[in-house]
Structure formats: C-alpha cells, structure tokens
mmCIF file of C-alpha atoms (C1' of nucleotides) in Angstrom:
data_model
loop_
_atom_site.group_PDB
_atom_site.id
_atom_site.type_symbol
_atom_site.label_atom_id
_atom_site.label_comp_id
_atom_site.label_asym_id
_atom_site.label_seq_id
_atom_site.Cartn_x
_atom_site.Cartn_y
_atom_site.Cartn_z
ATOM 1 C CA MET A 1 36.161 -152.972 123.608
ATOM 2 C CA THR A 2 35.506 -153.455 127.324
ATOM 3 C CA ASN A 3 33.423 -150.819 129.747
ATOM 4 C CA ALA A 4 37.188 -149.903 131.081
ATOM 5 C CA GLU A 5 38.657 -149.448 127.544
ATOM 6 C CA LEU A 6 35.414 -147.415 126.509
ATOM 7 C CA ALA A 7 35.454 -145.180 129.495
ATOM 8 C CA ILE A 8 39.375 -144.386 129.132
ATOM 9 C CA LEU A 9 39.149 -143.848 125.287
ATOM 10 C CA SER A 10 36.245 -141.423 125.807
ATOM 11 C CA LEU A 11 38.511 -139.391 128.156
ATOM 12 C CA ILE A 12 41.395 -139.052 125.881
ATOM 13 C CA ALA A 13 38.950 -138.737 122.792
ATOM 14 C CA GLU A 14 37.654 -135.342 124.860
ATOM 15 C CA LYS A 15 41.403 -134.499 125.174
ATOM 16 C CA ASP A 16 45.102 -135.323 125.430
ATOM 17 C CA CYS A 17 45.732 -136.862 128.758
ATOM 18 C CA HIS A 18 48.824 -138.713 130.435
ATOM 19 C CA GLY A 19 47.899 -141.466 132.739
ATOM 20 C CA TYR A 20 47.582 -139.117 135.965
ATOM 21 C CA GLU A 21 45.647 -136.692 134.607
ATOM 22 C CA ILE A 22 43.055 -139.828 133.626
ATOM 23 C CA GLU A 23 43.466 -140.501 137.539
ATOM 24 C CA SER A 24 42.609 -136.996 138.409
ATOM 25 C CA LEU A 25 39.985 -136.766 135.860
ATOM 26 C CA ILE A 26 37.971 -139.795 137.096
ATOM 27 C CA GLU A 27 38.459 -138.458 140.971
ATOM 28 C CA GLU A 28 37.274 -134.633 140.069
ATOM 29 C CA ARG A 29 34.237 -135.934 137.868
ATOM 30 C CA GLY A 30 33.215 -138.846 139.887
ATOM 31 C CA LEU A 31 33.486 -141.163 137.554
ATOM 32 C CA ARG A 32 34.190 -144.307 139.836
ATOM 33 C CA GLU A 33 30.267 -143.602 140.821
ATOM 34 C CA TRP A 34 29.779 -144.962 137.060
ATOM 35 C CA THR A 35 32.996 -147.157 136.640
ATOM 36 C CA GLU A 36 35.273 -149.188 138.692
ATOM 37 C CA ILE A 37 38.529 -148.580 137.044
ATOM 38 C CA GLY A 38 41.438 -148.736 139.680
ATOM 39 C CA PHE A 39 44.675 -146.565 139.437
ATOM 40 C CA SER A 40 47.038 -149.234 138.633
ATOM 41 C CA SER A 41 44.563 -150.609 135.884
ATOM 42 C CA ILE A 42 44.916 -146.813 134.076
ATOM 43 C CA TYR A 43 47.907 -147.366 132.725
ATOM 44 C CA TYR A 44 47.214 -151.249 131.950
ATOM 45 C CA LEU A 45 44.409 -149.686 129.777
ATOM 46 C CA LEU A 46 46.358 -147.362 128.346
ATOM 47 C CA LYS A 47 48.878 -149.649 127.316
ATOM 48 C CA LYS A 48 46.274 -152.008 126.141
ATOM 49 C CA LEU A 49 44.910 -149.072 123.944
ATOM 50 C CA GLU A 50 47.876 -148.148 122.584
ATOM 51 C CA LYS A 51 48.431 -151.889 121.475
ATOM 52 C CA LYS A 52 45.466 -151.336 119.019
ATOM 53 C CA LYS A 53 46.534 -148.693 117.567
ATOM 54 C CA TRP A 54 43.382 -146.309 118.982
ATOM 55 C CA ILE A 55 45.784 -144.259 120.697
ATOM 56 C CA THR A 56 49.194 -142.926 120.715
ATOM 57 C CA GLY A 57 51.694 -142.087 122.742
ATOM 58 C CA LYS A 58 53.968 -139.305 123.267
ATOM 59 C CA VAL A 59 56.816 -138.409 125.997
ATOM 60 C CA VAL A 60 56.730 -134.788 126.753
ATOM 61 C CA ARG A 61 59.225 -133.325 128.808
ATOM 62 C CA GLN A 62 57.599 -130.305 131.101
ATOM 63 C CA ALA A 63 58.343 -127.359 133.112
ATOM 64 C CA GLY A 64 58.685 -128.154 136.905
ATOM 65 C CA PRO A 65 59.353 -130.959 138.709
ATOM 66 C CA GLY A 66 58.681 -134.715 138.003
ATOM 67 C CA ARG A 67 59.595 -137.235 135.709
ATOM 68 C CA SER A 68 58.056 -136.863 131.758
ATOM 69 C CA ARG A 69 54.679 -137.646 130.910
ATOM 70 C CA VAL A 70 53.232 -140.007 128.496
ATOM 71 C CA VAL A 71 50.447 -137.894 126.923
ATOM 72 C CA TYR A 72 47.916 -140.261 124.925
ATOM 73 C CA HIS A 73 45.951 -138.922 121.727
ATOM 74 C CA ILE A 74 43.466 -140.606 120.015
ATOM 75 C CA SER A 75 43.922 -141.661 116.343
ATOM 76 C CA ALA A 76 41.346 -142.219 113.489
ATOM 77 C CA ALA A 77 41.175 -145.536 114.426
ATOM 78 C CA GLY A 78 40.620 -145.011 117.968
ATOM 79 C CA TRP A 79 37.328 -142.122 116.901
ATOM 80 C CA LYS A 80 36.243 -145.059 114.385
ATOM 81 C CA ALA A 81 36.641 -147.755 117.375
ATOM 82 C CA LEU A 82 34.797 -145.497 119.706
ATOM 83 C CA ARG A 83 32.006 -144.541 117.459
ATOM 84 C CA ALA A 84 31.270 -148.292 117.176
ATOM 85 C CA SER A 85 31.842 -149.204 120.893
ATOM 86 C CA THR A 86 29.557 -146.363 121.916
ATOM 87 C CA LEU A 87 26.443 -147.727 119.015
ATOM 88 C CA GLU A 88 27.092 -151.486 120.545
ATOM 89 C CA ALA A 89 27.276 -150.496 124.257
ATOM 90 C CA LEU A 90 23.562 -148.327 123.191
ATOM 91 C CA SER A 91 22.479 -151.170 121.020
ATOM 92 C CA VAL A 92 23.048 -154.674 122.602
ATOM 93 C CA PRO A 93 21.097 -155.101 126.086
ATOM 94 C CA HIS A 94 23.003 -156.613 128.976
ATOM 95 C CA ARG A 95 21.822 -158.354 131.594
ATOM 96 C CA THR A 96 22.488 -157.066 135.079
ATOM 97 C CA THR A 97 21.547 -159.362 138.035
ATOM 98 C CA SER A 98 22.957 -157.580 141.296
ATOM 99 C CA PRO A 99 24.579 -159.841 144.101
ATOM 100 C CA MET A 100 21.528 -158.627 145.787
ATOM 101 C CA GLN A 101 19.154 -160.886 143.454
ATOM 102 C CA VAL A 102 21.768 -163.593 143.869
ATOM 103 C CA GLY A 103 21.484 -163.004 147.927
ATOM 104 C CA LEU A 104 17.831 -163.131 147.439
ATOM 105 C CA ALA A 105 17.605 -166.519 145.723
ATOM 106 C CA ASN A 106 19.233 -168.165 148.636
ATOM 107 C CA LEU A 107 16.762 -166.351 151.521
ATOM 108 C CA PRO A 108 16.186 -169.720 152.854
ATOM 109 C CA ALA A 109 19.615 -170.043 153.743
ATOM 110 C CA VAL A 110 19.183 -167.729 156.670
ATOM 111 C CA SER A 111 16.889 -166.833 159.214
ATOM 112 C CA LYS A 112 14.179 -164.482 158.972
ATOM 113 C CA ASP A 113 15.688 -161.796 160.941
ATOM 114 C CA GLU A 114 19.389 -161.741 159.622
ATOM 115 C CA ALA A 115 17.579 -161.370 156.317
ATOM 116 C CA LEU A 116 15.559 -157.962 157.321
ATOM 117 C CA ALA A 117 18.955 -156.911 158.971
ATOM 118 C CA ALA A 118 20.569 -157.045 155.937
ATOM 119 C CA LEU A 119 18.096 -155.864 153.812
ATOM 120 C CA ARG A 120 17.213 -152.903 155.787
ATOM 121 C CA GLN A 121 21.398 -152.392 155.188
ATOM 122 C CA GLN A 122 20.797 -152.613 151.789
ATOM 123 C CA SER A 123 17.986 -149.900 151.827
ATOM 124 C CA GLU A 124 20.016 -147.642 153.950
ATOM 125 C CA GLY A 125 23.230 -148.060 151.391
ATOM 126 C CA LEU A 126 20.923 -147.516 148.439
ATOM 127 C CA SER A 127 19.477 -144.378 149.715
ATOM 128 C CA GLU A 128 22.942 -142.956 150.681
ATOM 129 C CA HIS A 129 23.977 -143.773 146.541
ATOM 130 C CA GLN A 130 20.885 -141.967 145.715
ATOM 131 C CA GLY A 131 21.769 -139.263 147.543
ATOM 132 C CA ARG A 132 25.146 -138.862 146.582
ATOM 133 C CA LEU A 133 23.584 -139.184 143.083
ATOM 134 C CA GLN A 134 21.282 -136.307 143.230
ATOM 135 C CA ALA A 135 23.790 -133.983 145.132
ATOM 136 C CA ARG A 136 26.644 -134.398 142.394
ATOM 137 C CA ARG A 137 24.087 -133.628 139.445
ATOM 138 C CA GLU A 138 22.605 -130.841 141.156
ATOM 139 C CA SER A 139 26.410 -129.400 141.963
ATOM 140 C CA GLN A 140 26.650 -129.681 138.830
ATOM 141 C CA GLN A 141 24.282 -127.629 136.686
ATOM 142 C CA PRO A 142 24.037 -127.256 134.026
ATOM 143 C CA LEU A 143 24.950 -130.347 132.089
ATOM 144 C CA PRO A 144 24.599 -131.155 128.625
ATOM 145 C CA PHE A 145 21.527 -133.179 127.858
ATOM 146 C CA PHE A 146 22.606 -136.454 127.715
ATOM 147 C CA VAL A 147 24.657 -136.232 131.119
ATOM 148 C CA ASN A 148 21.267 -135.242 132.259
ATOM 149 C CA ALA A 149 20.127 -138.583 131.005
ATOM 150 C CA MET A 150 22.800 -140.816 132.433
ATOM 151 C CA PHE A 151 21.734 -139.106 136.090
ATOM 152 C CA ASP A 152 18.431 -139.602 135.532
ATOM 153 C CA LEU A 153 18.531 -143.325 134.485
ATOM 154 C CA ALA A 154 20.509 -143.756 137.509
ATOM 155 C CA LEU A 155 18.443 -142.229 139.665
ATOM 156 C CA ILE A 156 15.269 -143.671 138.240
ATOM 157 C CA LYS A 157 17.033 -147.040 138.697
ATOM 158 C CA ILE A 158 17.789 -146.656 142.223
ATOM 159 C CA THR A 159 14.831 -145.717 143.225
ATOM 160 C CA THR A 160 12.831 -148.060 141.669
ATOM 161 C CA GLU A 161 15.148 -150.710 143.742
ATOM 162 C CA LEU A 162 15.076 -148.818 146.463
ATOM 163 C CA ASP A 163 10.625 -148.741 146.134
ATOM 164 C CA TRP A 164 10.826 -152.418 145.819
ATOM 165 C CA LEU A 165 12.933 -153.314 148.767
ATOM 166 C CA ASP A 166 11.226 -151.130 151.173
ATOM 167 C CA GLN A 167 7.645 -153.060 149.903
ATOM 168 C CA PHE A 168 9.861 -156.602 150.052
ATOM 169 C CA ILE A 169 11.063 -155.524 153.950
ATOM 170 C CA LYS A 170 7.468 -155.291 155.157
ATOM 171 C CA GLN A 171 6.255 -158.333 153.366
ATOM 172 C CA LEU A 172 9.190 -160.087 154.977
ATOM 173 C CA GLU A 173 8.166 -158.624 158.474
ATOM 174 C CA GLN A 174 4.688 -159.782 158.469
ATOM 175 C CA MET A 175 5.566 -163.319 157.537
ATOM 176 C CA HIS A 176 5.879 -166.098 159.377
ATOM 177 C CA ASP A 177 9.442 -167.079 160.495
ATOM 178 C CA GLU A 178 10.060 -170.678 158.898
ATOM 179 C CA ASN A 179 13.470 -170.858 159.579
ATOM 180 C CA MET B 1 32.993 -165.225 147.514
ATOM 181 C CA THR B 2 32.087 -164.079 144.269
ATOM 182 C CA ASN B 3 28.649 -164.557 142.874
ATOM 183 C CA ALA B 4 29.639 -167.300 140.470
ATOM 184 C CA GLU B 5 31.014 -169.116 143.373
ATOM 185 C CA LEU B 6 27.768 -168.651 145.599
ATOM 186 C CA ALA B 7 25.687 -169.800 142.147
ATOM 187 C CA ILE B 8 27.202 -172.734 142.460
ATOM 188 C CA LEU B 9 27.332 -173.507 145.963
ATOM 189 C CA SER B 10 23.842 -172.844 146.499
ATOM 190 C CA LEU B 11 23.012 -175.586 143.922
ATOM 191 C CA ILE B 12 25.166 -177.981 145.609
ATOM 192 C CA ALA B 13 23.376 -177.049 149.151
ATOM 193 C CA GLU B 14 20.341 -178.113 147.566
ATOM 194 C CA LYS B 15 21.636 -181.169 146.616
ATOM 195 C CA ASP B 16 24.604 -183.551 146.095
ATOM 196 C CA CYS B 17 25.649 -182.829 142.824
ATOM 197 C CA HIS B 18 28.256 -183.475 139.744
ATOM 198 C CA GLY B 19 29.700 -180.948 137.359
ATOM 199 C CA TYR B 20 27.279 -182.366 134.356
ATOM 200 C CA GLU B 21 24.371 -182.016 136.800
ATOM 201 C CA ILE B 22 25.107 -178.451 137.624
ATOM 202 C CA GLU B 23 25.199 -177.557 134.312
ATOM 203 C CA SER B 24 21.777 -179.331 133.487
ATOM 204 C CA LEU B 25 20.271 -177.991 136.687
ATOM 205 C CA ILE B 26 21.279 -174.292 135.189
ATOM 206 C CA GLU B 27 20.214 -175.121 131.773
ATOM 207 C CA GLU B 28 16.781 -176.449 132.679
ATOM 208 C CA ARG B 29 15.967 -173.825 135.251
ATOM 209 C CA GLY B 30 17.223 -170.973 133.237
ATOM 210 C CA LEU B 31 19.806 -170.026 135.261
ATOM 211 C CA ARG B 32 21.077 -168.182 132.384
ATOM 212 C CA GLU B 33 18.490 -165.242 132.658
ATOM 213 C CA TRP B 34 20.301 -164.850 136.132
ATOM 214 C CA THR B 35 24.426 -165.734 135.826
ATOM 215 C CA GLU B 36 26.995 -166.036 133.335
ATOM 216 C CA ILE B 37 28.634 -169.087 134.037
ATOM 217 C CA GLY B 38 29.666 -170.946 131.310
ATOM 218 C CA PHE B 39 30.081 -174.788 131.033
ATOM 219 C CA SER B 40 33.439 -174.678 130.853
ATOM 220 C CA SER B 41 33.730 -172.429 133.924
ATOM 221 C CA ILE B 42 31.775 -174.911 136.121
ATOM 222 C CA TYR B 43 34.969 -177.796 136.747
ATOM 223 C CA TYR B 44 36.970 -174.971 137.390
ATOM 224 C CA LEU B 45 34.559 -173.377 140.042
ATOM 225 C CA LEU B 46 33.980 -176.972 141.671
ATOM 226 C CA LYS B 47 37.838 -177.297 142.528
ATOM 227 C CA LYS B 48 37.894 -173.335 143.668
ATOM 228 C CA LEU B 49 35.364 -174.774 146.086
ATOM 229 C CA GLU B 50 36.703 -177.727 147.059
ATOM 230 C CA LYS B 51 40.099 -175.743 147.554
ATOM 231 C CA LYS B 52 38.326 -173.611 149.937
ATOM 232 C CA LYS B 53 36.743 -177.115 152.110
ATOM 233 C CA TRP B 54 33.093 -175.607 151.275
ATOM 234 C CA ILE B 55 32.526 -178.813 149.442
ATOM 235 C CA THR B 56 34.258 -182.349 148.909
ATOM 236 C CA GLY B 57 34.003 -184.788 146.002
ATOM 237 C CA LYS B 58 33.476 -188.277 145.647
ATOM 238 C CA VAL B 59 34.214 -190.322 143.227
ATOM 239 C CA VAL B 60 31.045 -192.395 142.147
ATOM 240 C CA ARG B 61 30.496 -195.106 139.382
ATOM 241 C CA GLN B 62 26.543 -195.566 138.562
ATOM 242 C CA ALA B 63 24.830 -197.725 136.433
ATOM 243 C CA GLY B 64 24.732 -197.325 132.878
ATOM 244 C CA PRO B 65 27.331 -195.833 130.229
ATOM 245 C CA GLY B 66 29.662 -193.201 130.996
ATOM 246 C CA ARG B 67 32.810 -192.504 132.958
ATOM 247 C CA SER B 68 32.448 -191.923 136.619
ATOM 248 C CA ARG B 69 31.530 -189.096 138.450
ATOM 249 C CA VAL B 70 32.791 -186.441 140.887
ATOM 250 C CA VAL B 71 30.089 -185.722 143.494
ATOM 251 C CA TYR B 72 30.060 -182.699 145.321
ATOM 252 C CA HIS B 73 28.497 -182.390 148.746
ATOM 253 C CA ILE B 74 28.522 -179.291 150.849
ATOM 254 C CA SER B 75 30.767 -179.184 154.448
ATOM 255 C CA ALA B 76 30.066 -177.418 157.300
ATOM 256 C CA ALA B 77 32.167 -174.979 156.847
ATOM 257 C CA GLY B 78 30.298 -174.509 152.932
ATOM 258 C CA TRP B 79 27.091 -173.687 155.006
ATOM 259 C CA LYS B 80 28.669 -171.019 156.930
ATOM 260 C CA ALA B 81 30.160 -169.484 154.099
ATOM 261 C CA LEU B 82 26.995 -169.663 152.199
ATOM 262 C CA ARG B 83 25.146 -168.164 154.822
ATOM 263 C CA ALA B 84 27.740 -165.518 155.460
ATOM 264 C CA SER B 85 27.901 -164.657 151.225
ATOM 265 C CA THR B 86 23.994 -164.769 151.362
ATOM 266 C CA LEU B 87 23.636 -161.881 154.164
ATOM 267 C CA GLU B 88 26.814 -160.022 152.336
ATOM 268 C CA ALA B 89 24.742 -160.314 149.190
ATOM 269 C CA LEU B 90 21.567 -159.207 150.629
ATOM 270 C CA SER B 91 23.047 -156.066 152.743
ATOM 271 C CA VAL B 92 25.560 -154.617 150.332
ATOM 272 C CA PRO B 93 24.644 -152.096 147.374
ATOM 273 C CA HIS B 94 26.434 -152.528 144.415
ATOM 274 C CA ARG B 95 26.342 -149.733 141.848
ATOM 275 C CA THR B 96 25.837 -151.551 138.555
ATOM 276 C CA THR B 97 26.161 -149.113 135.426
ATOM 277 C CA SER B 98 25.444 -151.101 132.512
ATOM 278 C CA PRO B 99 27.059 -150.623 129.245
ATOM 279 C CA MET B 100 24.421 -148.558 127.553
ATOM 280 C CA GLN B 101 24.542 -145.748 130.385
ATOM 281 C CA VAL B 102 28.195 -145.925 129.353
ATOM 282 C CA GLY B 103 26.920 -145.384 125.920
ATOM 283 C CA LEU B 104 24.992 -142.718 126.755
ATOM 284 C CA ALA B 105 28.045 -141.102 128.149
ATOM 285 C CA ASN B 106 29.259 -140.854 124.715
ATOM 286 C CA LEU B 107 26.208 -139.734 122.912
ATOM 287 C CA PRO B 108 27.778 -137.115 121.296
ATOM 288 C CA ALA B 109 30.893 -139.687 119.446
ATOM 289 C CA VAL B 110 27.402 -140.731 117.040
ATOM 290 C CA SER B 111 24.923 -139.031 114.943
ATOM 291 C CA LYS B 112 21.519 -138.787 116.358
ATOM 292 C CA ASP B 113 20.482 -141.190 113.578
ATOM 293 C CA GLU B 114 22.943 -143.608 114.461
ATOM 294 C CA ALA B 115 21.939 -143.044 118.129
ATOM 295 C CA LEU B 116 17.702 -143.679 117.493
ATOM 296 C CA ALA B 117 18.647 -146.829 115.566
ATOM 297 C CA ALA B 118 21.221 -148.421 118.177
ATOM 298 C CA LEU B 119 18.642 -147.072 121.369
ATOM 299 C CA ARG B 120 15.582 -148.977 119.583
ATOM 300 C CA GLN B 121 17.490 -151.885 118.936
ATOM 301 C CA GLN B 122 18.298 -151.572 122.579
ATOM 302 C CA SER B 123 14.246 -151.073 123.513
ATOM 303 C CA GLU B 124 13.449 -154.052 121.450
ATOM 304 C CA GLY B 125 15.893 -156.419 123.025
ATOM 305 C CA LEU B 126 15.210 -155.291 126.543
ATOM 306 C CA SER B 127 10.891 -156.211 125.608
ATOM 307 C CA GLU B 128 12.141 -159.717 124.444
ATOM 308 C CA HIS B 129 14.043 -159.937 127.710
ATOM 309 C CA GLN B 130 10.780 -158.785 129.282
ATOM 310 C CA GLY B 131 8.966 -161.414 127.608
ATOM 311 C CA ARG B 132 10.859 -164.288 128.431
ATOM 312 C CA LEU B 133 11.264 -163.445 131.867
ATOM 313 C CA GLN B 134 7.272 -162.933 132.234
ATOM 314 C CA ALA B 135 7.435 -166.089 130.368
ATOM 315 C CA ARG B 136 9.083 -168.145 132.568
ATOM 316 C CA ARG B 137 7.835 -166.868 135.748
ATOM 317 C CA GLU B 138 4.133 -167.794 134.410
ATOM 318 C CA SER B 139 5.159 -171.251 133.330
ATOM 319 C CA GLN B 140 6.629 -172.408 136.580
ATOM 320 C CA GLN B 141 3.590 -171.111 139.006
ATOM 321 C CA PRO B 142 3.141 -171.986 142.231
ATOM 322 C CA LEU B 143 7.090 -170.933 143.229
ATOM 323 C CA PRO B 144 8.207 -170.078 146.614
ATOM 324 C CA PHE B 145 7.414 -166.641 147.539
ATOM 325 C CA PHE B 146 11.094 -165.635 147.609
ATOM 326 C CA VAL B 147 11.581 -166.830 144.168
ATOM 327 C CA ASN B 148 8.716 -164.994 142.620
ATOM 328 C CA ALA B 149 10.193 -161.800 144.652
ATOM 329 C CA MET B 150 13.439 -162.483 142.516
ATOM 330 C CA PHE B 151 11.022 -162.494 139.288
ATOM 331 C CA ASP B 152 9.440 -159.352 140.608
ATOM 332 C CA LEU B 153 12.240 -157.434 141.510
ATOM 333 C CA ALA B 154 13.818 -158.184 137.609
ATOM 334 C CA LEU B 155 10.725 -157.625 135.968
ATOM 335 C CA ILE B 156 10.349 -154.184 137.646
ATOM 336 C CA LYS B 157 13.901 -153.017 137.115
ATOM 337 C CA ILE B 158 13.223 -153.897 132.933
ATOM 338 C CA THR B 159 10.143 -151.912 133.066
ATOM 339 C CA THR B 160 11.431 -148.977 134.387
ATOM 340 C CA GLU B 161 14.789 -148.495 132.216
ATOM 341 C CA LEU B 162 11.944 -150.063 129.109
ATOM 342 C CA ASP B 163 10.202 -147.148 130.021
ATOM 343 C CA TRP B 164 12.799 -144.061 130.624
ATOM 344 C CA LEU B 165 14.454 -145.498 127.633
ATOM 345 C CA ASP B 166 11.299 -144.825 125.343
ATOM 346 C CA GLN B 167 10.507 -141.756 126.383
ATOM 347 C CA PHE B 168 14.598 -140.944 125.786
ATOM 348 C CA ILE B 169 13.935 -141.949 122.585
ATOM 349 C CA LYS B 170 10.896 -140.013 121.878
ATOM 350 C CA GLN B 171 13.158 -136.721 123.535
ATOM 351 C CA LEU B 172 15.553 -137.510 121.011
ATOM 352 C CA GLU B 173 13.788 -137.695 118.234
ATOM 353 C CA GLN B 174 12.385 -133.939 118.645
ATOM 354 C CA MET B 175 15.638 -132.802 119.042
ATOM 355 C CA HIS B 176 17.827 -131.059 116.502
ATOM 356 C CA ASP B 177 20.382 -133.024 115.212
ATOM 357 C CA GLU B 178 23.792 -131.343 116.007
ATOM 358 C CA ASN B 179 26.244 -133.822 114.547
ATOM 359 C "C1'" DG C 1 76.701 -132.429 144.432
ATOM 360 C "C1'" DA C 2 73.745 -134.610 147.779
ATOM 361 C "C1'" DG C 3 69.871 -135.411 149.328
ATOM 362 C "C1'" DC C 4 64.935 -134.146 149.441
ATOM 363 C "C1'" DT C 5 60.432 -133.543 146.865
ATOM 364 C "C1'" DA C 6 56.893 -133.752 143.721
ATOM 365 C "C1'" DT C 7 55.078 -135.979 139.860
ATOM 366 C "C1'" DA C 8 54.372 -140.160 136.946
ATOM 367 C "C1'" DT C 9 55.236 -144.450 135.381
ATOM 368 C "C1'" DT C 10 56.445 -149.396 135.620
ATOM 369 C "C1'" DC C 11 56.665 -153.808 137.803
ATOM 370 C "C1'" DT C 12 55.157 -158.278 139.999
ATOM 371 C "C1'" DA C 13 52.583 -161.433 141.622
ATOM 372 C "C1'" DG C 14 48.548 -162.503 141.574
ATOM 373 C "C1'" DT C 15 42.609 -163.420 140.971
ATOM 374 C "C1'" DA C 16 38.702 -164.940 138.469
ATOM 375 C "C1'" DC C 17 37.451 -166.343 134.838
ATOM 376 C "C1'" DT C 18 36.621 -168.987 130.058
ATOM 377 C "C1'" DA C 19 36.610 -170.907 124.632
ATOM 378 C "C1'" DG C 20 37.282 -174.581 122.756
ATOM 379 C "C1'" DA C 21 39.731 -179.138 122.171
ATOM 380 C "C1'" DA C 22 41.074 -183.107 124.028
ATOM 381 C "C1'" DT C 23 40.303 -187.033 126.730
ATOM 382 C "C1'" DA C 24 38.563 -190.853 129.724
ATOM 383 C "C1'" DT C 25 35.352 -194.360 130.345
ATOM 384 C "C1'" DA C 26 31.395 -197.524 130.820
ATOM 385 C "C1'" DA C 27 27.969 -200.338 127.962
ATOM 386 C "C1'" DT C 28 26.435 -201.895 123.394
ATOM 387 C "C1'" DG C 29 26.188 -203.708 119.573
ATOM 388 C "C1'" DA C 30 28.180 -205.284 115.047
ATOM 389 C "C1'" DT D 1 36.528 -207.832 120.012
ATOM 390 C "C1'" DC D 2 36.777 -203.555 118.304
ATOM 391 C "C1'" DA D 3 34.238 -199.131 117.108
ATOM 392 C "C1'" DT D 4 30.624 -196.452 118.279
ATOM 393 C "C1'" DT D 5 28.254 -194.081 121.891
ATOM 394 C "C1'" DA D 6 26.769 -191.708 125.763
ATOM 395 C "C1'" DT D 7 28.885 -189.715 129.749
ATOM 396 C "C1'" DA D 8 31.512 -186.937 132.259
ATOM 397 C "C1'" DT D 9 35.909 -184.456 132.935
ATOM 398 C "C1'" DT D 10 40.590 -182.118 131.996
ATOM 399 C "C1'" DC D 11 43.784 -179.576 129.483
ATOM 400 C "C1'" DT D 12 45.752 -175.322 127.022
ATOM 401 C "C1'" DA D 13 46.510 -171.397 126.331
ATOM 402 C "C1'" DG D 14 44.487 -167.448 126.738
ATOM 403 C "C1'" DT D 15 41.855 -162.370 128.240
ATOM 404 C "C1'" DA D 16 40.783 -158.616 131.707
ATOM 405 C "C1'" DC D 17 41.863 -157.035 135.169
ATOM 406 C "C1'" DT D 18 44.398 -155.229 140.322
ATOM 407 C "C1'" DA D 19 46.756 -154.323 144.568
ATOM 408 C "C1'" DG D 20 50.681 -152.663 146.437
ATOM 409 C "C1'" DA D 21 55.194 -151.692 146.085
ATOM 410 C "C1'" DA D 22 59.040 -150.084 143.271
ATOM 411 C "C1'" DT D 23 61.373 -146.716 140.770
ATOM 412 C "C1'" DA D 24 62.567 -143.023 137.387
ATOM 413 C "C1'" DT D 25 63.085 -138.088 137.231
ATOM 414 C "C1'" DA D 26 63.152 -133.238 137.283
ATOM 415 C "C1'" DG D 27 64.239 -129.459 139.868
ATOM 416 C "C1'" DC D 28 64.930 -127.250 144.613
ATOM 417 C "C1'" DT D 29 67.730 -126.603 148.535
ATOM 418 C "C1'" DC D 30 71.457 -126.573 151.300
#
DNA sequence: GAGCTATATTCTAGTACTAGAATATAATGA
DNA sequence: TCATTATATTCTAGTACTAGAATATAGCTC
C-alpha cells in the first residue's frame, strides 16, 4: 500500500466517509502538512481501495441539497491491510534525500552569492514551516501521545536541518569564492 | 526538472556519458544512497533530457566488443537549466514525511508489542544506514567540501531520527498497553 | 416547471517513472 | 563461418498519481 492509500484508509478506519468529507477532514486537520494528496486524487484512491476490497461503498441519499454521496466503510480485509501496512511503515527505514541535498551536490554549478541567497531562502522557508507546525500543535492540545510524537519528530527533524543549514551558511560566507 | 532528471543531468555536466556509463557511475559512487534511479529509468531520463534540448546525443563506435554507444553532452540550455534547477533545489523547502511518521499516525491500529518490534527493526535499519554512510564517507576522504556537507547533513539527520526513535521506544515500553 | 445553487462525483488527458524481457552489434574463438 | 560473449540500448506493459474541466442531482425560488 502506498503512503497515500494508507492515509485515506486510516481516515475511513476512523469513521465512515465519502470523498468530499475526506477532503474536508484533510483540510481541517492540516493533513497537507503531512501528505500531498490532491483533491482530485481522493476519488481515484477510493476507487483503488475499493477495487482491492479494503473498503466498500454505499450510495446514501441525505436530506438537503446536492446529489447522493458514496459513503465508504472499511472491511475486515481493510483492517488487516491497515495493520500490516502500519507495521511495515513503522519497521522499514526509508532513505529520504531532500531536493536541497541534491542541490548541495551541485553546488559548484552556481556562484557563491547565488548559493547563499538560495540557502537563506531555504532557511526562512524552513523556519516558517517550523512555526506553522509548532502553532498547530499548540492550538490542538491536548493530543493523543502518538500524535504528539509525530509532531515532536517532525519538529526535531526540521530544527536539526535548520541548525545545520545556518551553520553551513556561515561557513560558506567565510569561504573564498571560486566561481 | 525532477530530482531524477537533475541527478542525471549533473553527471553529464561533469563529463560526457552514455547510458551504461551513468549506471556504473551511480553504482561506483554509491549514488543509490541518495537517489532511487533504477537502471531502466536511465535511458528514459536521457531521452527526456534530450527532448528538452538540455543534452545532445552522438553515436560513437568504439574499439572493442559490443554495439555503439550514444554519448551525451550537455548543451548551453542544459547548463542554464542545471543552474536554475540547482538554485531552486537549494532555495525551496520540501516537506518530507517519512513512511515511519505515517505509521506513527496509525499507531493505535497495532498492539504495543507489534509496534515495539517494528520500531526496533526501524532503529536497526537506520543504524545500518548510518554505518554505511559513515563508512562511505571515510573511505573516500578527502572529498570536496560540498560533498562532505552532504554527508554531514545526511548523517546528522539520521542520527537525530535515531536518537528520537530510541527515546520513543523507551517511552512506549513503559506505557500501559491499551490494545 | 425552469432556472439556480449547493453538494458531490467523474472524466480526460496528461506526467513521471519502472520492472523485466527482448534486441542489437562488434569482436572473438572453435 | 557461426555460435558465444561482452556491451549497450529499446520495448512492452504496466503503476501511481494529478490538474482542471465537466457533469450529475436534490431542493429551493420564482
């Protein structure tokens, strides 16, 4: 199961949902901070999960305007897959090279000044992201311990990267320009 | 330009290459530690870069056995794209949520013991990766400062994650099992 | 009963790879 | 000369999304 599939499946595991509702859940909880599922992908992913028999859809006509919804419910096989996939995600390390690291590998292609400007921008963007995460965590307390753990890990990773980056910028500033 | 395209283009920028040669460079330098470009993707990516006019191919018959090679050379437009893409990679932060974090979000789906076993496996895998990176860096000294920077950053990120993980495992061990 | 609005889903035409098998070709050796 | 080997490239049939436009339908208003 892919990350995107797992994310959708776990929302349905929590509570029966239709596509539009999943979109609002994602929006509401700021899940876009964690995944990159676009609106147009939700229905695609739902169909995929249904094809695998992990969820089953039921057309529901409701009071109020608008067409009927398809409300999805997780199946026994879906729970099994969710558990298996969660364990796999927890156990298998996944090497992650950020674009910035790839950029670093190509540092000689740009001038010192350009590199410095770019890295300062990176640093600012990272700080903003850090701030957003911190704010979101604080605004939602108290949270279950495992959600706090997620925030912790995310924040610690960003902070580490930011510290390293700021030190690297200083180091680069003091270097002789070879370009 | 995608990460994969950038990686290939930067190898060609360094020196004219044909497809098979790129594969051996990737293997030789342990670039799979940084990117996930499969062998079958190299030719696909070369074609893509050629279509964008960033590289030009030339059929070369060489001494020795085997069919002719297509040796690629970076164009002026290619250099321009390489510089632009490098600056973008250096400046634009990229949120990266590892599968483990997604797993953490689904922690309630598994039992405490299962989670602990999985996380211990994660920790071991991470340690091994850390060791591999460290060994590779040491075996290749002296390296250009920016390559050392890449290793530094990668190692610091892994170490941070590992420290957090080991602490989290301890915390989880002391918790009451609710599943 | 005709149009309007809100709600929800589907469709079209992409992009970006990827695994693995098949193919092509130059030299060499039996 | 004809199979074999080494070298290098191409082909087939996928998977996994994704942007944005189009469509469907229930109720409400006039």
